[in-house]
CSV table of C-alpha atoms in Angstrom, one decimal:
chain,number,residue,atom,x,y,z
A,1161,MET,CA,-45.5,49.6,15.8
A,1162,PRO,CA,-45.9,48.5,19.5
A,1163,ALA,CA,-49.7,48.3,19.0
A,1164,ARG,CA,-49.2,46.0,15.9
A,1165,PHE,CA,-46.8,43.8,17.8
A,1166,TRP,CA,-49.2,43.5,20.7
A,1167,ASP,CA,-52.1,42.6,18.3
A,1168,PHE,CA,-49.9,39.9,16.7
A,1169,TYR,CA,-48.9,38.6,20.1
A,1170,LEU,CA,-52.5,38.3,21.1
A,1171,ARG,CA,-53.3,36.4,17.9
A,1172,GLU,CA,-50.1,34.2,17.8
A,1173,PRO,CA,-48.4,34.2,21.3
A,1174,VAL,CA,-46.4,31.0,20.8
A,1175,LEU,CA,-45.1,32.1,17.4
A,1176,THR,CA,-44.2,35.6,18.8
A,1177,LEU,CA,-42.2,34.1,21.6
A,1178,LEU,CA,-40.4,31.8,19.2
A,1179,ILE,CA,-39.4,34.7,17.0
A,1180,LEU,CA,-38.3,36.7,20.0
A,1181,GLY,CA,-36.2,33.8,21.3
A,1182,ASN,CA,-34.6,33.3,17.9
A,1183,LEU,CA,-33.7,37.0,17.8
A,1184,ILE,CA,-32.2,37.0,21.2
A,1185,PHE,CA,-30.2,33.8,20.6
A,1186,GLY,CA,-29.1,35.2,17.2
A,1187,ALA,CA,-28.0,38.5,18.9
A,1188,ALA,CA,-26.1,36.6,21.6
A,1189,ALA,CA,-24.4,34.4,19.0
A,1190,LEU,CA,-23.4,37.4,17.0
A,1191,LEU,CA,-22.0,39.1,20.2
A,1192,LEU,CA,-20.0,36.0,21.1
A,1193,ALA,CA,-18.6,35.8,17.6
A,1194,LEU,CA,-17.7,39.5,17.6
A,1195,THR,CA,-16.0,39.0,21.0
A,1196,ALA,CA,-14.0,36.0,19.8
A,1197,VAL,CA,-12.9,38.0,16.7
A,1198,LEU,CA,-11.9,41.0,18.9
A,1199,LEU,CA,-10.0,38.7,21.3
A,1200,ARG,CA,-8.2,37.0,18.4
A,1201,LEU,CA,-7.2,40.3,17.0
A,1202,ALA,CA,-6.0,41.5,20.4
A,1203,ASN,CA,-4.0,38.3,21.0
A,1204,ASP,CA,-2.5,38.6,17.5
A,1205,ARG,CA,-1.4,42.1,18.2
A,1206,LYS,CA,0.0,41.0,21.6
A,1207,ALA,CA,1.9,38.1,19.9
A,1208,ARG,CA,3.3,40.4,17.2
A,1209,ARG,CA,4.4,42.8,19.9
A,1210,TRP,CA,6.1,40.1,22.0
A,1211,GLY,CA,7.7,38.8,18.8
A,1212,ARG,CA,9.3,42.2,18.2
A,1213,LEU,CA,10.4,42.4,21.8
A,1214,GLU,CA,12.0,39.0,21.8
A,1215,ALA,CA,13.7,39.7,18.5
A,1216,ALA,CA,15.3,42.7,20.2
A,1217,TRP,CA,16.1,40.8,23.4
A,1218,GLU,CA,17.6,37.8,21.7
A,1219,PRO,CA,20.8,39.2,20.2
A,1220,CYS,CA,21.4,41.5,23.2
A,1221,GLY,CA,21.0,38.5,25.6
A,1222,LEU,CA,23.5,36.4,23.6
A,1223,ASP,CA,26.0,39.3,23.8
A,1224,VAL,CA,25.5,39.6,27.6
A,1225,VAL,CA,25.9,35.9,28.1
A,1226,VAL,CA,29.2,35.6,26.2
A,1227,GLY,CA,30.5,38.8,27.9
A,1228,LEU,CA,30.3,41.2,24.9
A,1229,ASP,CA,27.8,43.5,26.6
A,1230,SER,CA,26.6,44.5,30.0
A,1231,PRO,CA,23.4,43.4,31.8
A,1232,GLU,CA,22.5,47.1,32.1
A,1233,ARG,CA,22.2,47.2,28.3
A,1234,MET,CA,19.7,44.3,28.4
A,1235,TRP,CA,17.7,45.8,31.2
A,1236,ALA,CA,17.3,49.1,29.4
A,1237,LEU,CA,15.4,47.2,26.7
A,1238,VAL,CA,12.7,46.0,29.2
A,1239,ALA,CA,9.8,48.3,29.8
A,1240,PRO,CA,8.0,48.1,33.2
A,1241,LYS,CA,4.9,46.5,31.6
A,1242,ASP,CA,7.1,43.8,29.9
A,1243,ARG,CA,8.9,42.6,33.0
A,1244,LEU,CA,6.9,39.4,33.5
A,1245,HIS,CA,7.2,38.5,29.8
A,1246,PHE,CA,10.9,39.2,30.0
A,1247,LEU,CA,11.1,36.5,32.7
A,1248,ASN,CA,9.2,34.1,30.5
A,1249,PHE,CA,11.7,34.8,27.8
A,1250,LEU,CA,14.6,34.1,30.2
A,1251,LEU,CA,13.0,30.8,31.2
A,1252,ARG,CA,13.3,29.6,27.7
A,1253,PHE,CA,16.7,31.2,27.2
A,1254,ALA,CA,18.0,29.4,30.3
A,1255,LYS,CA,17.4,26.0,28.7
A,1256,ARG,CA,19.9,26.7,26.0
A,1257,VAL,CA,22.9,27.5,28.2
A,1258,SER,CA,24.8,25.9,31.1
A,1259,GLY,CA,27.7,26.5,33.4
A,1260,PRO,CA,28.9,30.2,33.9
A,1261,GLU,CA,26.6,31.3,31.1
A,1262,ARG,CA,23.6,29.9,33.0
A,1263,ARG,CA,24.5,32.0,36.0
A,1264,VAL,CA,24.5,35.1,33.8
A,1265,VAL,CA,20.9,34.4,32.9
A,1266,ASP,CA,20.1,34.1,36.6
A,1267,ASP,CA,21.7,37.5,37.2
A,1268,LEU,CA,19.7,39.0,34.3
A,1269,ALA,CA,16.5,37.8,36.0
A,1270,ALA,CA,17.4,38.9,39.5
A,1271,PRO,CA,15.9,42.5,39.4
A,1272,TYR,CA,12.5,41.2,38.4
A,1273,LEU,CA,12.1,38.1,40.6
A,1274,ASP,CA,10.4,40.0,43.4
A,1275,LEU,CA,7.4,40.2,41.0
A,1276,VAL,CA,7.3,36.4,41.1
A,1277,VAL,CA,7.7,36.2,44.8
A,1278,ARG,CA,4.4,38.2,45.2
A,1279,GLN,CA,2.7,35.5,43.2
A,1280,LEU,CA,3.4,33.0,46.0
A,1281,ARG,CA,0.5,34.7,47.8
A,1282,PHE,CA,-2.0,34.3,45.0
A,1283,ARG,CA,-5.1,32.3,45.8
A,1284,ALA,CA,-4.9,29.9,42.8
A,1285,PRO,CA,-2.5,27.0,43.5
A,1286,GLU,CA,-1.6,26.8,39.8
A,1287,ARG,CA,-0.3,30.4,39.9
A,1288,ARG,CA,1.7,29.7,43.1
A,1289,ALA,CA,3.1,26.5,41.5
A,1290,ARG,CA,4.2,28.5,38.4
A,1291,ALA,CA,5.9,31.0,40.6
A,1292,VAL,CA,7.8,28.3,42.5
A,1293,GLN,CA,8.9,26.8,39.2
A,1294,THR,CA,10.1,30.2,37.9
A,1295,LEU,CA,12.0,30.9,41.1
A,1296,SER,CA,13.6,27.4,41.0
A,1297,ILE,CA,14.9,27.9,37.5
A,1298,LEU,CA,15.9,31.6,37.6
A,1299,GLY,CA,16.5,32.2,41.3
A,1300,ARG,CA,17.2,29.0,43.1
A,1301,ARG,CA,20.4,30.4,44.7
A,1302,ARG,CA,18.7,33.5,45.9
A,1303,TYR,CA,15.3,32.1,46.9
A,1304,ALA,CA,16.1,28.7,48.4
A,1305,ASP,CA,14.3,29.8,51.6
A,1306,ARG,CA,11.1,30.6,49.7
A,1307,LEU,CA,11.3,27.2,48.0
A,1308,LEU,CA,11.6,25.5,51.4
A,1309,LEU,CA,8.6,27.4,52.7
A,1310,ALA,CA,6.7,26.2,49.6
A,1311,LEU,CA,7.1,22.6,50.7
A,1312,ASP,CA,4.5,23.4,53.4
A,1313,ASP,CA,2.1,25.1,50.9
A,1314,PRO,CA,-1.5,24.0,51.5
A,1315,SER,CA,-1.6,22.7,47.9
A,1316,PRO,CA,0.1,19.3,47.3
A,1317,LEU,CA,0.8,20.5,43.7
A,1318,VAL,CA,2.8,23.5,44.9
A,1319,ALA,CA,4.6,21.4,47.5
A,1320,MET,CA,5.6,18.8,44.8
A,1321,VAL,CA,6.9,21.5,42.4
A,1322,ALA,CA,9.0,22.8,45.3
A,1323,ALA,CA,10.3,19.4,46.1
A,1324,ARG,CA,11.3,18.7,42.6
A,1325,ALA,CA,13.0,22.1,42.4
A,1326,LEU,CA,15.0,21.4,45.5
A,1327,ALA,CA,16.0,17.9,44.4
A,1328,ARG,CA,18.4,19.1,41.8
A,1329,ARG,CA,21.5,17.4,40.6
A,1330,GLU,CA,24.4,17.5,43.2
A,1331,SER,CA,22.5,19.6,45.7
A,1332,ALA,CA,21.8,17.4,48.7
A,1333,ASP,CA,21.2,20.2,51.2
A,1334,PHE,CA,17.4,19.9,51.1
A,1335,ALA,CA,17.0,16.1,50.9
A,1336,GLY,CA,16.2,15.9,54.6
A,1337,ALA,CA,13.5,18.5,54.4
A,1338,ILE,CA,11.9,16.7,51.5
A,1339,LEU,CA,12.0,13.3,53.3
A,1340,ARG,CA,10.4,14.9,56.4
A,1341,ARG,CA,7.5,16.0,54.2
A,1342,LEU,CA,6.9,12.9,52.2
A,1343,HIS,CA,3.5,12.6,53.9
A,1344,ARG,CA,2.5,15.5,51.7
A,1345,PHE,CA,3.0,13.3,48.6
A,1346,ASP,CA,0.8,10.3,49.4
A,1347,GLN,CA,-0.6,10.4,45.9
A,1348,TRP,CA,2.8,9.9,44.3
A,1349,ARG,CA,4.3,6.5,43.9
A,1350,PRO,CA,7.3,5.8,46.2
A,1351,SER,CA,9.3,4.7,43.2
A,1352,PHE,CA,8.9,8.2,41.7
A,1353,LEU,CA,9.9,9.9,44.9
A,1354,ALA,CA,12.9,7.6,45.2
A,1355,SER,CA,14.0,8.4,41.7
A,1356,MET,CA,13.6,12.1,42.3
A,1357,LEU,CA,15.9,11.9,45.3
A,1358,ALA,CA,18.4,9.6,43.6
A,1359,ALA,CA,18.6,12.1,40.7
A,1360,ILE,CA,20.4,14.4,43.1
A,1361,GLY,CA,23.4,12.1,42.8
A,1362,PRO,CA,25.9,10.3,45.1
A,1363,SER,CA,26.1,13.4,47.4
A,1364,VAL,CA,22.7,12.7,48.8
A,1365,ALA,CA,23.6,9.2,49.9
A,1366,PRO,CA,24.8,10.2,53.5
A,1367,THR,CA,21.5,12.0,54.1
A,1368,LEU,CA,19.5,9.0,52.8
A,1369,ARG,CA,21.4,6.6,55.1
A,1370,LEU,CA,20.7,8.8,58.1
A,1371,ALA,CA,17.0,8.8,57.2
A,1372,LEU,CA,17.0,5.1,56.7
A,1373,ALA,CA,18.3,4.5,60.2
A,1374,ASP,CA,16.3,7.3,61.9
A,1375,GLU,CA,13.1,6.0,63.5
A,1376,GLN,CA,11.8,9.6,63.8
A,1377,PHE,CA,11.1,9.4,60.0
A,1378,SER,CA,8.0,7.7,58.9
A,1379,ALA,CA,8.2,4.1,57.6
A,1380,ARG,CA,7.2,5.4,54.1
A,1381,ALA,CA,10.0,8.0,54.1
A,1382,ARG,CA,12.5,5.4,55.2
A,1383,GLY,CA,11.3,3.0,52.5
A,1384,VAL,CA,11.7,5.8,49.9
A,1385,ALA,CA,15.2,6.4,51.2
A,1386,ALA,CA,16.0,2.6,50.8
A,1387,ASP,CA,14.7,2.7,47.2
A,1388,ALA,CA,16.8,5.8,46.4
A,1389,LEU,CA,19.9,4.2,47.9
A,1390,ARG,CA,19.3,1.1,45.8
A,1391,GLU,CA,19.1,3.3,42.7
A,1392,LEU,CA,22.4,4.9,43.7
A,1393,HIS,CA,24.0,1.5,44.3
A,1394,ASP,CA,25.2,2.8,47.7
A,1395,TYR,CA,27.2,-0.1,49.2
A,1396,GLU,CA,27.7,1.7,52.5
A,1397,ALA,CA,23.9,1.5,53.0
A,1398,ALA,CA,24.1,-2.3,53.4
A,1399,ASP,CA,25.3,-2.3,57.0
A,1400,VAL,CA,22.6,0.2,57.9
A,1401,ALA,CA,19.9,-1.9,56.2
A,1402,ALA,CA,21.0,-5.1,57.9
A,1403,ALA,CA,21.1,-3.4,61.3
A,1404,ILE,CA,17.5,-2.2,61.1
A,1405,LEU,CA,16.1,-5.3,59.4
A,1406,PRO,CA,15.0,-7.1,62.6
A,1407,ARG,CA,13.1,-4.1,63.8
A,1408,ILE,CA,11.0,-3.4,60.7
A,1409,ALA,CA,7.3,-4.2,61.0
A,1410,GLU,CA,5.8,-2.3,58.0
A,1411,ARG,CA,5.5,-4.4,54.9
A,1412,GLU,CA,6.5,-1.8,52.3
A,1413,PHE,CA,9.5,-0.6,54.3
A,1414,LEU,CA,10.6,-4.2,55.0
A,1415,ALA,CA,10.3,-5.1,51.3
A,1416,ALA,CA,12.3,-2.0,50.2
A,1417,THR,CA,15.0,-2.8,52.7
A,1418,LEU,CA,15.3,-6.4,51.5
A,1419,ASN,CA,15.4,-5.1,48.0
A,1420,LEU,CA,18.2,-2.8,48.9
A,1421,LEU,CA,20.2,-5.6,50.5
A,1422,ALA,CA,19.7,-7.7,47.4
A,1423,HIS,CA,21.6,-5.1,45.4
A,1424,VAL,CA,24.2,-3.8,47.8
A,1425,GLY,CA,24.5,-6.5,50.5
A,1426,GLY,CA,27.1,-9.2,51.0
A,1427,VAL,CA,27.7,-12.5,52.8
A,1428,ASP,CA,27.7,-10.8,56.2
A,1429,HIS,CA,24.1,-9.7,55.7
A,1430,LEU,CA,22.7,-13.1,54.8
A,1431,PRO,CA,21.5,-14.1,58.3
A,1432,GLY,CA,18.9,-11.3,58.5
A,1433,ILE,CA,17.7,-12.0,55.0
A,1434,ARG,CA,17.3,-15.8,55.7
A,1435,GLY,CA,15.1,-14.9,58.7
A,1436,HIS,CA,12.5,-13.6,56.3
A,1437,ALA,CA,12.5,-16.3,53.7
A,1438,ARG,CA,9.7,-18.1,55.6
A,1439,SER,CA,7.7,-15.0,56.4
A,1440,LEU,CA,3.9,-15.4,56.5
A,1441,ASP,CA,3.7,-12.5,54.0
A,1442,PRO,CA,4.3,-13.7,50.5
A,1443,ILE,CA,5.6,-10.4,49.4
A,1444,ILE,CA,8.3,-10.5,52.0
A,1445,ARG,CA,9.1,-14.2,51.3
A,1446,ALA,CA,9.5,-13.2,47.6
A,1447,ARG,CA,11.8,-10.3,48.3
A,1448,ALA,CA,13.9,-12.4,50.7
A,1449,ILE,CA,14.3,-15.3,48.2
A,1450,ALA,CA,15.2,-12.8,45.5
A,1451,ALA,CA,17.9,-11.3,47.7
A,1452,LEU,CA,19.3,-14.8,48.4
A,1453,GLY,CA,19.5,-15.4,44.7
A,1454,PHE,CA,21.6,-12.2,44.2
A,1455,ILE,CA,24.0,-12.5,47.2
A,1456,GLY,CA,23.3,-15.9,48.8
A,1457,ALA,CA,25.8,-18.7,49.3
A,1458,ALA,CA,25.6,-22.3,48.1
A,1459,ALA,CA,24.0,-23.2,51.4
A,1460,ASP,CA,21.0,-21.1,50.5
A,1461,ILE,CA,20.1,-23.2,47.4
A,1462,PRO,CA,17.9,-25.7,49.3
A,1463,LEU,CA,16.0,-22.8,50.9
A,1464,ILE,CA,15.4,-21.3,47.4
A,1465,VAL,CA,14.3,-24.7,46.0
A,1466,GLU,CA,11.8,-25.0,48.9
A,1467,ALA,CA,10.4,-21.6,47.9
A,1468,PHE,CA,10.0,-22.9,44.3
A,1469,TYR,CA,7.1,-25.0,45.6
A,1470,ASP,CA,5.6,-22.2,47.6
A,1471,ALA,CA,1.8,-21.8,47.5
A,1472,SER,CA,2.2,-18.3,46.1
A,1473,PRO,CA,3.0,-18.3,42.3
A,1474,TRP,CA,4.8,-14.9,42.9
A,1475,VAL,CA,7.2,-16.5,45.4
A,1476,ALA,CA,7.7,-19.5,43.1
A,1477,LEU,CA,8.6,-17.1,40.2
A,1478,ARG,CA,11.1,-15.3,42.3
A,1479,ALA,CA,12.6,-18.6,43.5
A,1480,ALA,CA,13.1,-19.7,39.9
A,1481,GLU,CA,14.7,-16.3,39.0
A,1482,ALA,CA,16.9,-16.6,42.2
A,1483,LEU,CA,18.2,-20.0,41.1
A,1484,GLY,CA,19.0,-18.5,37.7
A,1485,TYR,CA,20.9,-15.6,39.2
A,1486,ALA,CA,22.7,-18.0,41.5
A,1487,HIS,CA,23.7,-20.2,38.5
A,1488,ALA,CA,22.2,-23.2,40.2
A,1489,THR,CA,22.0,-25.2,37.0
A,1490,ASP,CA,21.8,-28.6,38.7
A,1491,ALA,CA,18.9,-27.5,40.8
A,1492,LEU,CA,17.0,-26.0,37.9
A,1493,THR,CA,17.6,-29.1,35.8
A,1494,ALA,CA,16.1,-31.3,38.5
A,1495,LEU,CA,13.1,-29.0,38.9
A,1496,GLY,CA,12.5,-28.9,35.2
A,1497,ARG,CA,12.3,-32.7,34.7
A,1498,PRO,CA,9.2,-33.7,32.7
A,1499,GLY,CA,6.1,-34.0,34.7
A,1500,ALA,CA,7.5,-32.1,37.7
A,1501,PRO,CA,5.3,-29.3,39.2
A,1502,ARG,CA,6.2,-25.9,37.6
A,1503,ALA,CA,8.7,-27.6,35.3
A,1504,ASP,CA,8.1,-25.0,32.6
A,1505,LEU,CA,9.1,-22.3,35.0
A,1506,ALA,CA,12.4,-24.0,35.8
A,1507,ARG,CA,13.1,-24.8,32.1
A,1508,GLN,CA,12.5,-21.1,31.2
A,1509,GLN,CA,15.2,-20.1,33.6
A,1510,LEU,CA,17.6,-22.6,32.2
A,1511,GLY,CA,17.2,-20.9,28.9
A,1512,GLU,CA,17.2,-17.3,30.1
A,1513,ARG,CA,19.3,-17.1,33.2
A,1514,PRO,CA,22.0,-14.4,33.2
A,1515,ALA,CA,25.4,-15.3,32.0
């Protein structure tokens, strides 16, 4: 046989190589298909086994949560090799309960969370992020120190998961730590970060006001604090914002502070806002004019009308909106006369201004 093959190869070398290549590729394809089938069968067996486990855990877990059974009974159903899967089961289970029952779920997870803590040392950032998320849901009370350390994880993904975990409703203890590390989250929009902090609730406002006034924080962090205070409608922040307004040089921070004053400021805060209505920066001019529309006095109408003719269309739009918010009907009517520059903009506000 080898001699016949060699003779055939000498007569038809190209054809021989093609046949050998097809045989090799065919064998490889068959091997891959067989591997896929075996993996599918193994996964199906694993899924059926996990289904049986969860079917046994579910009723016992419900009994433990409502106080009809003890946690020890539940733990007795968890084999050592199934501990991580049991935690995944509890992650889903935790979404269905709240209040005292939710704390019972945390207690059920407690004996197994050290397995998750070990994953914080894994090389893959995705695994570390998953571990942080699990600890934040099932062990936040017990592992708050680990979550704080995760804010300094080399991976921005892990740090953000930790920040979101720490910024939970009515838990303002960690807001300062998050603000001091906002430089880790440069790829996230400030509006997202502000909403994340505001979601904690009114209890975070004092911490945000301190950060807003503290020059040791970065301008970006202080701007995020201003945006979060605006979302919280924190009127106590107005005096802080007005006091720092003359010392702000960074555009984004200044714009955020003006926006905060527009929503929570009052008549006492108008002088600082007026000082920016003729800024060289159109973004700042627009924010200042918008603020005057929200909280300005009748004496501010001429300044807003002047801004209506600003070279920047963005400033002009904000001026028209400001006149609408200020209910300056006479001014808008005059600006909307036929043939006047930007008359359509003024007439639009006459038809759509807030009641």
